[in-house]
Every structure is written in structure tokens, then in C-alpha cells.
mmCIF file of C-alpha atoms and ligand atoms in Angstrom:
data_model
loop_
_atom_site.group_PDB
_atom_site.id
_atom_site.type_symbol
_atom_site.label_atom_id
_atom_site.label_comp_id
_atom_site.label_asym_id
_atom_site.label_seq_id
_atom_site.Cartn_x
_atom_site.Cartn_y
_atom_site.Cartn_z
ATOM 1 C CA UNK A 229 -0.114 0.260 0.343
ATOM 2 C CA UNK A 230 2.745 2.426 1.168
ATOM 3 C CA UNK A 231 5.174 2.051 -2.100
ATOM 4 C CA UNK A 232 2.095 2.125 -4.429
ATOM 5 C CA UNK A 233 1.577 5.837 -2.470
ATOM 6 C CA UNK A 234 5.748 6.434 -3.179
ATOM 7 C CA UNK A 235 5.197 5.996 -6.430
ATOM 8 C CA UNK A 236 2.178 7.932 -7.336
ATOM 9 C CA UNK A 237 4.629 10.709 -6.279
ATOM 10 C CA UNK A 238 6.251 13.089 -8.469
ATOM 11 C CA UNK A 239 10.201 11.169 -9.584
ATOM 12 C CA UNK A 240 11.901 13.783 -8.052
ATOM 13 C CA UNK A 241 9.893 14.127 -4.940
ATOM 14 C CA UNK A 242 11.043 10.734 -4.802
ATOM 15 C CA UNK A 243 14.629 10.830 -4.552
ATOM 16 C CA UNK A 244 14.843 13.983 -2.504
ATOM 17 C CA UNK A 245 17.100 14.629 0.231
ATOM 18 C CA UNK A 246 15.060 17.263 1.975
ATOM 19 C CA UNK A 247 16.977 20.149 4.020
ATOM 20 C CA UNK A 248 18.281 19.379 6.704
ATOM 21 C CA UNK A 249 17.126 21.974 9.138
ATOM 22 C CA UNK A 250 18.860 22.932 12.439
ATOM 23 C CA UNK A 251 15.124 21.915 14.175
ATOM 24 C CA UNK A 252 15.057 18.516 11.908
ATOM 25 C CA UNK A 253 18.507 17.312 13.135
ATOM 26 C CA UNK A 254 17.128 17.884 16.652
ATOM 27 C CA UNK A 255 19.739 17.312 19.884
ATOM 28 C CA UNK A 256 19.012 17.341 23.290
ATOM 29 C CA UNK A 257 20.624 20.569 24.418
ATOM 30 C CA UNK A 258 20.165 23.565 26.228
ATOM 31 C CA UNK A 259 22.475 25.840 24.052
ATOM 32 C CA UNK A 260 21.623 26.163 20.727
ATOM 33 C CA UNK A 261 24.420 27.579 18.673
ATOM 34 C CA UNK A 262 23.522 25.352 15.429
ATOM 35 C CA UNK A 263 20.853 27.637 13.290
ATOM 36 C CA UNK A 264 22.370 31.069 13.920
ATOM 37 C CA UNK A 265 19.500 32.564 15.230
ATOM 38 C CA UNK A 266 19.820 35.875 17.697
ATOM 39 C CA UNK A 267 20.254 33.782 21.483
ATOM 40 C CA UNK A 268 17.361 35.601 23.461
ATOM 41 C CA UNK A 269 13.830 36.482 22.430
ATOM 42 C CA UNK A 270 12.636 39.903 21.857
ATOM 43 C CA UNK A 271 9.731 40.410 23.350
ATOM 44 C CA UNK A 272 6.389 41.319 21.666
ATOM 45 C CA UNK A 273 2.564 42.192 22.032
ATOM 46 C CA UNK A 274 0.103 41.543 19.414
ATOM 47 C CA UNK A 275 -1.652 44.559 18.932
ATOM 48 C CA UNK A 276 -4.777 43.287 17.199
ATOM 49 C CA UNK A 277 -6.815 40.714 17.880
ATOM 50 C CA UNK A 278 -8.997 40.712 15.033
ATOM 51 C CA UNK A 279 -8.048 36.793 12.970
ATOM 52 C CA UNK A 280 -12.318 36.446 11.424
ATOM 53 C CA UNK A 281 -10.732 38.249 8.085
ATOM 54 C CA UNK A 282 -7.738 37.429 6.115
ATOM 55 C CA UNK A 283 -5.316 39.507 5.808
ATOM 56 C CA UNK A 284 -3.839 41.858 3.206
ATOM 57 C CA UNK A 285 -1.385 39.498 0.462
ATOM 58 C CA UNK A 286 1.193 42.130 1.016
ATOM 59 C CA UNK A 287 0.307 44.443 4.261
ATOM 60 C CA UNK A 288 1.367 47.882 4.064
ATOM 61 C CA UNK A 289 2.941 49.249 6.750
ATOM 62 C CA UNK A 290 5.632 46.126 7.247
ATOM 63 C CA UNK A 291 6.078 47.029 3.439
ATOM 64 C CA UNK A 292 6.677 50.851 3.711
ATOM 65 C CA UNK A 293 8.902 50.399 7.029
ATOM 66 C CA UNK A 294 11.008 47.655 5.318
ATOM 67 C CA UNK A 295 11.037 49.621 2.023
ATOM 68 C CA UNK A 296 12.254 53.197 4.436
ATOM 69 C CA UNK A 297 14.697 50.857 6.158
ATOM 70 C CA UNK A 298 16.382 49.560 3.016
ATOM 71 C CA UNK A 299 16.665 53.164 1.756
ATOM 72 C CA UNK A 300 14.241 51.707 -1.276
ATOM 73 C CA UNK A 301 10.496 52.258 -2.867
ATOM 74 C CA UNK A 302 7.741 50.530 -1.550
ATOM 75 C CA UNK A 303 7.605 48.767 -5.210
ATOM 76 C CA UNK A 304 10.755 47.856 -4.810
ATOM 77 C CA UNK A 305 10.125 45.336 -2.394
ATOM 78 C CA UNK A 306 8.102 42.135 -1.468
ATOM 79 C CA UNK A 307 7.704 40.134 1.973
ATOM 80 C CA UNK A 308 7.044 36.431 2.311
ATOM 81 C CA UNK A 309 7.090 33.406 4.650
ATOM 82 C CA UNK A 310 10.912 34.167 5.321
ATOM 83 C CA UNK A 311 13.807 34.529 2.836
ATOM 84 C CA UNK A 312 13.104 30.555 2.417
ATOM 85 C CA UNK A 313 9.589 31.723 0.474
ATOM 86 C CA UNK A 314 11.163 34.420 -1.732
ATOM 87 C CA UNK A 315 14.442 31.874 -3.069
ATOM 88 C CA UNK A 316 11.423 29.916 -4.209
ATOM 89 C CA UNK A 317 9.007 32.176 -5.939
ATOM 90 C CA UNK A 318 11.613 33.775 -7.970
ATOM 91 C CA UNK A 319 12.048 29.484 -9.577
ATOM 92 C CA UNK A 320 8.574 29.316 -9.673
ATOM 93 C CA UNK A 321 8.594 33.014 -11.727
ATOM 94 C CA UNK A 322 11.598 31.897 -13.409
ATOM 95 C CA UNK A 323 12.354 28.663 -14.243
ATOM 96 C CA UNK A 324 11.007 26.351 -16.494
ATOM 97 C CA UNK A 325 10.644 23.399 -15.936
ATOM 98 C CA UNK A 326 13.380 20.911 -17.356
ATOM 99 C CA UNK A 327 14.245 24.097 -19.706
ATOM 100 C CA UNK A 328 15.866 26.342 -17.191
ATOM 101 C CA UNK A 329 18.430 25.724 -14.643
ATOM 102 C CA UNK A 330 19.646 27.817 -10.968
ATOM 103 C CA UNK A 331 23.315 28.186 -10.475
ATOM 104 C CA UNK A 332 24.856 28.547 -7.190
ATOM 105 C CA UNK A 333 28.466 28.530 -5.681
ATOM 106 C CA UNK A 334 29.393 25.878 -2.624
ATOM 107 C CA UNK A 335 29.752 25.880 -0.018
ATOM 108 C CA UNK A 336 27.057 27.961 0.557
ATOM 109 C CA UNK A 337 23.171 27.770 1.707
ATOM 110 C CA UNK A 338 21.467 24.282 1.575
ATOM 111 C CA UNK A 339 17.748 25.944 0.365
ATOM 112 C CA UNK A 340 18.747 26.593 -3.606
ATOM 113 C CA UNK A 341 19.304 23.093 -4.584
ATOM 114 C CA UNK A 342 16.277 21.445 -2.315
ATOM 115 C CA UNK A 343 13.787 24.530 -3.990
ATOM 116 C CA UNK A 344 14.844 23.905 -7.311
ATOM 117 C CA UNK A 345 15.056 20.171 -7.142
ATOM 118 C CA UNK A 346 11.292 20.135 -5.343
ATOM 119 C CA UNK A 347 10.007 22.287 -8.198
ATOM 120 C CA UNK A 348 11.967 19.669 -10.591
ATOM 121 C CA UNK A 349 14.444 22.634 -11.783
ATOM 122 C CA UNK A 350 17.900 21.967 -13.264
ATOM 123 C CA UNK A 351 20.162 23.069 -10.793
ATOM 124 C CA UNK A 352 24.554 23.893 -11.834
ATOM 125 C CA UNK A 353 27.143 24.125 -8.748
ATOM 126 C CA UNK A 354 30.595 25.845 -9.687
ATOM 127 C CA UNK A 355 32.368 25.501 -6.502
ATOM 128 C CA UNK A 356 34.144 28.218 -4.693
ATOM 129 C CA UNK A 357 37.160 29.506 -5.543
ATOM 130 C CA UNK A 358 40.407 30.310 -3.087
ATOM 131 C CA UNK A 359 39.077 32.333 0.144
ATOM 132 C CA UNK A 360 35.077 30.783 -1.116
ATOM 133 C CA UNK A 361 35.381 33.744 -3.832
ATOM 134 C CA UNK A 362 33.647 33.532 -6.853
ATOM 135 C CA UNK A 363 34.909 31.619 -10.223
ATOM 136 C CA UNK A 364 33.576 34.068 -12.618
ATOM 137 C CA UNK A 365 35.482 31.892 -15.660
ATOM 138 C CA UNK A 366 33.918 28.581 -14.981
ATOM 139 C CA UNK A 367 30.567 30.221 -13.966
ATOM 140 C CA UNK A 368 30.937 32.028 -17.499
ATOM 141 C CA UNK A 369 31.448 28.258 -18.788
ATOM 142 C CA UNK A 370 28.525 27.226 -17.058
ATOM 143 C CA UNK A 371 25.468 29.824 -17.628
ATOM 144 C CA UNK A 372 24.116 28.081 -21.034
ATOM 145 C CA UNK A 373 20.018 28.362 -20.027
ATOM 146 C CA UNK A 374 20.761 29.896 -16.422
ATOM 147 C CA UNK A 375 17.875 31.795 -15.361
ATOM 148 C CA UNK A 376 18.916 32.581 -11.640
ATOM 149 C CA UNK A 377 22.265 32.791 -9.782
ATOM 150 C CA UNK A 378 22.361 33.095 -6.474
ATOM 151 C CA UNK A 379 25.245 33.865 -4.287
ATOM 152 C CA UNK A 380 25.208 34.566 -1.337
ATOM 153 C CA UNK A 381 26.634 37.585 0.910
ATOM 154 C CA UNK A 382 28.359 37.020 3.378
ATOM 155 C CA UNK A 383 28.089 33.499 2.746
ATOM 156 C CA UNK A 384 26.544 30.817 4.962
ATOM 157 C CA UNK A 385 28.163 28.529 6.233
ATOM 158 C CA UNK A 386 31.696 30.695 5.622
ATOM 159 C CA UNK A 387 30.912 34.048 7.102
ATOM 160 C CA UNK A 388 32.641 36.105 4.248
ATOM 161 C CA UNK A 389 31.882 38.830 1.588
ATOM 162 C CA UNK A 390 31.979 37.708 -2.092
ATOM 163 C CA UNK A 391 34.189 40.633 -3.909
ATOM 164 C CA UNK A 392 31.718 43.276 -4.952
ATOM 165 C CA UNK A 393 34.527 43.516 -8.071
ATOM 166 C CA UNK A 394 33.451 40.379 -8.724
ATOM 167 C CA UNK A 395 29.445 40.382 -8.122
ATOM 168 C CA UNK A 396 29.726 43.635 -10.647
ATOM 169 C CA UNK A 397 31.893 41.482 -13.240
ATOM 170 C CA UNK A 398 28.516 38.053 -12.633
ATOM 171 C CA UNK A 399 25.599 41.261 -13.162
ATOM 172 C CA UNK A 400 27.657 42.662 -16.476
ATOM 173 C CA UNK A 401 27.486 38.691 -17.667
ATOM 174 C CA UNK A 402 24.181 37.747 -17.052
ATOM 175 C CA UNK A 403 22.319 41.201 -18.267
ATOM 176 C CA UNK A 404 19.238 40.284 -20.491
ATOM 177 C CA UNK A 405 20.235 36.516 -19.992
ATOM 178 C CA UNK A 406 19.166 36.074 -16.021
ATOM 179 C CA UNK A 407 19.031 37.401 -12.129
ATOM 180 C CA UNK A 408 21.624 37.608 -9.966
ATOM 181 C CA UNK A 409 19.996 36.785 -5.836
ATOM 182 C CA UNK A 410 22.140 38.103 -3.923
ATOM 183 C CA UNK A 411 21.374 36.484 -0.687
ATOM 184 C CA UNK A 412 22.248 38.854 2.126
ATOM 185 C CA UNK A 413 20.090 37.445 5.375
ATOM 186 C CA UNK A 414 23.364 38.067 7.256
ATOM 187 C CA UNK A 415 23.544 42.308 6.072
ATOM 188 C CA UNK A 416 22.861 43.425 9.756
ATOM 189 C CA UNK A 417 26.137 42.812 10.834
ATOM 190 C CA UNK A 418 27.954 44.495 7.594
ATOM 191 C CA UNK A 419 25.588 46.865 6.428
ATOM 192 C CA UNK A 420 28.596 48.969 4.491
ATOM 193 C CA UNK A 421 28.257 45.613 2.164
ATOM 194 C CA UNK A 422 24.339 46.249 0.956
ATOM 195 C CA UNK A 423 23.930 46.286 -2.347
ATOM 196 C CA UNK A 424 20.706 47.984 -2.860
ATOM 197 C CA UNK A 425 22.709 50.789 -3.827
ATOM 198 C CA UNK A 426 23.014 48.703 -7.559
ATOM 199 C CA UNK A 427 19.802 48.199 -8.168
ATOM 200 C CA UNK A 428 18.991 50.910 -9.935
ATOM 201 C CA UNK A 429 21.828 50.157 -12.706
ATOM 202 C CA UNK A 430 21.360 46.103 -12.506
ATOM 203 C CA UNK A 431 17.533 45.684 -13.389
ATOM 204 C CA UNK A 432 18.565 42.126 -13.113
ATOM 205 C CA UNK A 433 20.038 41.897 -9.134
ATOM 206 C CA UNK A 434 17.392 40.522 -6.795
ATOM 207 C CA UNK A 435 17.968 40.907 -2.899
ATOM 208 C CA UNK A 436 16.742 38.414 -0.289
ATOM 209 C CA UNK A 437 16.558 39.891 3.181
ATOM 210 C CA UNK A 438 15.289 38.655 6.519
ATOM 211 C CA UNK A 439 13.827 39.236 10.360
ATOM 212 C CA UNK A 440 15.374 35.782 11.402
ATOM 213 C CA UNK A 441 19.052 36.923 12.019
ATOM 214 C CA UNK A 442 19.713 40.090 13.597
ATOM 215 C CA UNK A 443 15.815 41.295 13.591
ATOM 216 C CA UNK A 444 16.164 38.065 16.551
ATOM 217 C CA UNK A 445 12.451 36.772 14.908
ATOM 218 C CA UNK A 446 13.401 33.180 13.129
ATOM 219 C CA UNK A 447 10.104 31.524 14.857
ATOM 220 C CA UNK A 448 8.154 34.558 13.158
ATOM 221 C CA UNK A 449 9.041 33.823 9.024
ATOM 222 C CA UNK A 450 8.958 36.571 7.889
ATOM 223 C CA UNK A 451 11.682 37.909 4.683
ATOM 224 C CA UNK A 452 11.944 40.227 2.179
ATOM 225 C CA UNK A 453 13.394 40.679 -1.918
ATOM 226 C CA UNK A 454 13.865 43.634 -2.909
ATOM 227 C CA UNK A 455 13.943 44.214 -6.426
ATOM 228 C CA UNK A 456 12.901 46.658 -9.477
ATOM 229 C CA UNK A 457 9.392 46.866 -9.394
ATOM 230 C CA UNK A 458 9.097 45.161 -12.569
ATOM 231 C CA UNK A 459 10.486 41.621 -10.681
ATOM 232 C CA UNK A 460 8.575 42.267 -8.084
ATOM 233 C CA UNK A 461 4.852 42.205 -9.944
ATOM 234 C CA UNK A 462 6.006 39.349 -11.627
ATOM 235 C CA UNK A 463 6.731 37.553 -8.538
ATOM 236 C CA UNK A 464 3.465 38.687 -6.695
ATOM 237 C CA UNK A 465 1.480 36.959 -9.319
ATOM 238 C CA UNK A 466 3.500 33.400 -8.326
ATOM 239 C CA UNK A 467 2.876 34.067 -4.336
ATOM 240 C CA UNK A 468 0.314 32.821 -2.498
ATOM 241 C CA UNK A 469 -3.212 35.163 -1.617
ATOM 242 C CA UNK A 470 -2.421 35.267 1.798
ATOM 243 C CA UNK A 471 1.590 34.346 2.429
ATOM 244 C CA UNK A 472 1.595 36.505 6.081
ATOM 245 C CA UNK A 473 -0.373 35.326 8.810
ATOM 246 C CA UNK A 474 -2.568 39.056 10.499
ATOM 247 C CA UNK A 475 -0.329 38.009 13.835
ATOM 248 C CA UNK A 476 3.612 37.777 11.627
ATOM 249 C CA UNK A 477 2.519 41.071 9.920
ATOM 250 C CA UNK A 478 1.165 42.840 13.200
ATOM 251 C CA UNK A 479 4.923 42.117 14.836
ATOM 252 C CA UNK A 480 7.255 42.498 11.600
ATOM 253 C CA UNK A 481 5.897 45.864 11.606
ATOM 254 C CA UNK A 482 6.946 46.459 15.107
ATOM 255 C CA UNK A 483 10.248 45.279 14.825
ATOM 256 C CA UNK A 484 10.464 47.558 11.990
ATOM 257 C CA UNK A 485 9.302 50.413 13.249
ATOM 258 C CA UNK A 486 12.137 53.289 14.743
ATOM 259 C CA UNK A 487 12.533 51.679 18.131
ATOM 260 C CA UNK A 488 12.720 48.826 16.549
ATOM 261 C CA UNK A 489 15.682 49.038 14.068
ATOM 262 C CA UNK A 490 17.732 50.565 16.922
ATOM 263 C CA UNK A 491 16.913 47.643 19.191
ATOM 264 C CA UNK A 492 18.266 45.132 16.277
ATOM 265 C CA UNK A 493 21.006 47.869 15.980
ATOM 266 C CA UNK A 494 21.983 47.401 19.666
ATOM 267 C CA UNK A 495 21.835 43.855 19.769
ATOM 268 C CA UNK A 496 24.612 43.531 16.520
ATOM 269 C CA UNK A 497 26.898 45.672 18.347
ATOM 270 C CA UNK A 498 26.400 42.463 21.276
ATOM 271 C CA UNK A 499 26.752 40.161 18.581
ATOM 272 C CA UNK A 500 29.744 42.027 17.016
ATOM 273 C CA UNK A 501 31.952 42.077 20.949
ATOM 274 C CA UNK A 502 30.727 38.498 21.540
ATOM 275 C CA UNK A 503 31.673 37.544 18.004
ATOM 276 C CA UNK A 504 35.144 38.745 18.413
ATOM 277 C CA UNK A 505 36.384 37.280 22.316
ATOM 278 C CA UNK A 506 34.536 33.691 20.645
ATOM 279 C CA UNK A 507 37.093 33.866 18.087
ATOM 280 C CA UNK A 508 39.966 34.391 20.288
ATOM 281 C CA UNK A 509 39.038 32.167 22.492
ATOM 282 C CA UNK A 510 37.917 29.493 19.684
ATOM 283 C CA UNK A 511 42.484 30.468 18.387
ATOM 284 C CA UNK A 512 43.517 29.781 21.975
ATOM 285 C CA UNK A 513 41.805 25.888 21.845
ATOM 286 C CA UNK A 514 44.154 22.787 21.208
ATOM 287 C CA UNK A 515 41.842 21.375 18.887
ATOM 288 C CA UNK A 516 40.906 23.863 16.477
ATOM 289 C CA UNK A 517 43.654 24.347 13.574
ATOM 290 C CA UNK A 518 41.661 27.212 11.905
ATOM 291 C CA UNK A 519 39.581 29.961 12.723
ATOM 292 C CA UNK A 520 37.967 31.819 9.498
ATOM 293 C CA UNK A 521 37.148 35.191 9.859
ATOM 294 C CA UNK A 522 33.434 36.418 9.861
ATOM 295 C CA UNK A 523 31.526 39.281 8.620
ATOM 296 C CA UNK A 524 28.521 37.523 10.443
ATOM 297 C CA UNK A 525 26.981 36.324 13.616
ATOM 298 C CA UNK A 526 28.399 32.355 13.455
ATOM 299 C CA UNK A 527 31.909 31.175 13.095
ATOM 300 C CA UNK A 528 33.815 28.467 11.201
ATOM 301 C CA UNK A 529 36.012 26.806 12.303
ATOM 302 C CA UNK A 530 38.224 23.866 11.456
ATOM 303 C CA UNK A 531 39.268 21.090 14.051
ATOM 304 C CA UNK A 532 41.942 18.402 14.562
ATOM 305 C CA UNK A 533 38.912 15.699 14.685
ATOM 306 C CA UNK A 534 36.033 17.753 14.005
ATOM 307 C CA UNK A 535 33.563 14.255 14.534
ATOM 308 C CA UNK A 536 34.638 13.760 18.034
ATOM 309 C CA UNK A 537 34.228 17.187 19.202
ATOM 310 C CA UNK A 538 30.656 17.625 17.979
ATOM 311 C CA UNK A 539 30.254 14.780 19.650
ATOM 312 C CA UNK A 540 31.331 15.863 22.758
ATOM 313 C CA UNK A 541 29.699 18.637 22.841
ATOM 314 C CA UNK A 542 26.220 17.425 20.924
ATOM 315 C CA UNK A 543 26.782 15.365 24.690
ATOM 316 C CA UNK A 544 26.449 18.135 27.049
ATOM 317 C CA UNK A 545 23.877 20.189 25.478
ATOM 318 C CA UNK A 546 26.218 22.344 23.089
ATOM 319 C CA UNK A 547 24.542 21.899 20.341
ATOM 320 C CA UNK A 548 26.594 23.121 16.991
ATOM 321 C CA UNK A 549 26.614 22.245 13.003
ATOM 322 C CA UNK A 550 28.394 20.040 11.389
ATOM 323 C CA UNK A 551 29.701 21.389 7.644
ATOM 324 C CA UNK A 552 31.738 18.488 7.340
ATOM 325 C CA UNK A 553 30.643 17.007 4.094
ATOM 326 C CA UNK A 554 30.075 20.526 2.254
ATOM 327 C CA UNK A 555 33.098 20.958 -0.335
ATOM 328 C CA UNK A 556 35.758 21.908 0.991
ATOM 329 C CA UNK A 557 35.084 22.292 4.876
ATOM 330 C CA UNK A 558 36.060 18.642 6.123
ATOM 331 C CA UNK A 559 36.466 18.790 9.059
ATOM 332 C CA UNK A 560 34.681 22.079 9.959
ATOM 333 C CA UNK A 561 31.505 22.948 12.242
ATOM 334 C CA UNK A 562 29.609 26.251 12.412
ATOM 335 C CA UNK A 563 29.183 27.999 15.651
ATOM 336 C CA UNK A 564 26.413 30.483 15.766
ATOM 337 C CA UNK A 565 27.390 33.444 18.007
ATOM 338 C CA UNK A 566 25.599 33.332 22.065
ATOM 339 C CA UNK A 567 25.209 34.819 24.835
ATOM 340 C CA UNK A 568 28.721 35.496 26.369
ATOM 341 C CA UNK A 569 27.755 33.098 28.448
ATOM 342 C CA UNK A 570 27.272 30.416 26.122
ATOM 343 C CA UNK A 571 29.949 31.495 24.753
ATOM 344 C CA UNK A 572 32.508 30.647 27.354
ATOM 345 C CA UNK A 573 30.569 27.233 28.032
ATOM 346 C CA UNK A 574 31.322 26.161 24.263
ATOM 347 C CA UNK A 575 35.679 27.409 24.764
ATOM 348 C CA UNK A 576 35.332 25.399 28.042
ATOM 349 C CA UNK A 577 34.107 22.170 26.397
ATOM 350 C CA UNK A 578 36.779 22.867 23.571
ATOM 351 C CA UNK A 579 39.529 23.178 25.752
ATOM 352 C CA UNK A 580 39.134 19.862 27.538
ATOM 353 C CA UNK A 581 39.796 18.345 24.348
ATOM 354 C CA UNK A 582 43.606 17.368 22.439
ATOM 355 C CA UNK A 583 45.102 18.645 19.860
ATOM 356 C CA UNK A 584 46.364 17.460 17.000
ATOM 357 C CA UNK A 585 49.528 16.535 18.484
ATOM 358 C CA UNK A 586 48.602 15.638 21.845
ATOM 359 C CA UNK A 587 46.196 12.779 20.051
ATOM 360 C CA UNK A 588 49.379 11.539 18.311
ATOM 361 C CA UNK A 589 51.148 11.475 21.254
ATOM 362 C CA UNK A 590 47.867 9.432 23.109
ATOM 363 C CA UNK A 591 47.495 7.127 19.811
HETATM 364 N N1 PMP B 722 19.493 32.687 3.716
HETATM 365 C C1 PMP B 722 20.728 32.021 4.662
HETATM 366 C C2 PMP B 722 21.782 32.656 3.603
HETATM 367 C C3 PMP B 722 20.201 31.564 5.089
HETATM 368 O O1 PMP B 722 21.143 31.243 5.965
HETATM 369 C C4 PMP B 722 19.009 31.866 5.794
HETATM 370 C C5 PMP B 722 18.061 30.950 7.190
HETATM 371 N N2 PMP B 722 19.024 29.322 7.647
HETATM 372 C C6 PMP B 722 17.855 32.141 5.203
HETATM 373 C C7 PMP B 722 17.782 32.946 3.605
HETATM 374 C C8 PMP B 722 16.637 31.827 5.568
HETATM 375 O O2 PMP B 722 16.137 32.244 6.008
HETATM 376 P P1 PMP B 722 14.178 32.489 6.398
HETATM 377 O O3 PMP B 722 14.463 32.469 8.122
HETATM 378 O O4 PMP B 722 14.281 34.413 6.385
HETATM 379 O O5 PMP B 722 13.454 31.792 5.698
#
């Protein structure tokens, strides 16, 4: 019985490995450093209790406030169920299944491939080169039939920015052929690097944003797509009729008020201070081989025996994100910057673990 139901499913869905979100991976922790969330809850209260009516598709106040925050016009902003929905809407609006393709550069965020596969659109990858920058000649060779190029900057999970001059070259080589989607989920941690100022020059540039990271609202599920009005109008054709619930729109508007943005900026300062201490402390741990620089609220590090490190901390309730399977990231774990106490507990646990020379001595 169950196998015949399985046979009814689309072939690409049968083959699909779903995105392994931090929540799906589980764990029994009290120090959650695996999903790049803000570590503390920000208090909000619902101001609206009327739930008998459908919400607006694009709540006016949320759109206007985000446009003001991003320095854009309201018709350049689309709000959706997280940036993840933006990733998918773009494929649905621009890619013909079985014909067009999307392209991205691993190691990077996992939802670009999962969304493409779910919809039945080919995805192509061009591995990042030294220091996780774009391999532009290899991208140029593989652009045939590509409609969307996802560039995550700062990149998850490596934490680095993609060089703006390389993104400019990518925009030049894709003009008239494909959209370049800059995923700026973590941009609040390095706001000067945003590409919003380039939208006027490049009609095929799209930017993804979210309230899940610096705004401390991962549980709200609210994200934004920023682009020229023509792109936004096309996305509006394929978006669900009511993508945000009334409570989500209510809280998003509060988070984007002047006071909400000021609180977010204060949180960013605290995260950046904790990140610098965490990086300095990690460099003192014997089991850490390399700590990569970060422009975000997480730090990627290479460990001498990463699986043992991951398991030891997991058993102590400290949950990190294993990046071993990503191209070029063997031995790497990603650590979200938590509260000062959470970072200190992580360092204490790591300090008890041996380095490479110690483990050879023991062997
Ligand atoms: N892009 C990147 C690079 C991310 O790390 C994430 C969150 N993990 C998202 C997009 C999705 O964000 P949201 O929670 O808004 O769906």
C-alpha cells in the first residue's frame, strides 16, 4: 500500500533529500548554536486581535517600513514567509522545469538546491575558489540556460563577503540573460556591504533579506525580496494569496518601527563583541586548527577531530552545526555566536579536548 503511494509521487520528489534544518536534526541541548539565531527572545505583544478576516497579501505598513529601512521604494519590496519563500518564488516565476537552470557556488546555503529540486528545475554548481570567492571564468562557461544565479554574501556557512567587484562582473555577464540573486540574510552584521544601492543600475539584481537573524525573529517566518518593480510584479503573480498571517504582519511592523530597528542595531553590537571574543578564545583551543574570519553572527572553524568535537559537545547539550559534508569544509564546524555565557561554556568544553599532536601522542 505505502509503496504504491510512493510511486504516485513525482520522480524528483521521490529522489529528494529534504533540507536538514537545525530543528529537524534535533538534539537535546540547552546551548543552541546551530541555526544562526539571535540567542535571546525579544518581547513583542500583538496589537490586533481580529482574526476572522483574511490578512492583506502585502501588508502596507510592513512594506513601507521595510522600504524606508532599506532606502528603497515600496514597489521594490516583497514580503514573504521567510527569505526561503523568496528563494522558491524566484524559481517558480523565472525557471521553466526541464528547460532552465539555477546556478550557485558551494559551499553555500542548502535551500537553493532543495527548492530547485522540489520544483523540478536543474541546478548547476561551480565550486567557490580560494577564500570562497566566485570562480567567474567557470561560471561564464556554465551560464547557458541559467536564469538565476544565487550569490550568498556574506556566505553561509563560511562567513565571508563575496568581493563586490566580482558581483559586478557577474552582473555584467548575466545582463539580459539571467537574474543575480544576492542573499543578504546576514547583512545587518556588515551593513555597509549591501547591494541595495546597485538596484538602479542593474534591473536584473535581486536581494533577499530576513527578520530571522539580526532582528531576532526566526520563529516569526518573515523575509523580504528587494528588486526593481518589474521583478516584484512578476513574483506577485506566483505568491500565495495570504503569505503572512495577521499576527506575523503585526509583529513585523513593530520590529521595523524606529524603536525596533534601534533595538536590532544594539543587538548587532553585542553579537559582534561576543564574536570577537569567541574568535580569540577559539584560537587558544588546542583542538582548533583554523578559525575563519566572519562578517556574520556565526564562526566557521576547522578542528583536528571535528566529529569527536561535535559529539562531545552534543553530549554536553551544546549543539553546533557540522559542515563536514560541504565541499572544501572537511573538519569544519559552524558555531553561532550565542550569549557571552553560551560562548564561554562552548570554549570551556573545547579546552578539555586534545589537539593534533596530543592525540598522536596518545595513539
Ligand atoms: N538565506 C540564508 C543564507 C540563510 O542562512 C537563511 C536561514 N537559514 C535563509 C536564507 C532563510 O531565512 P528565513 O528564515 O528568512 O527563511
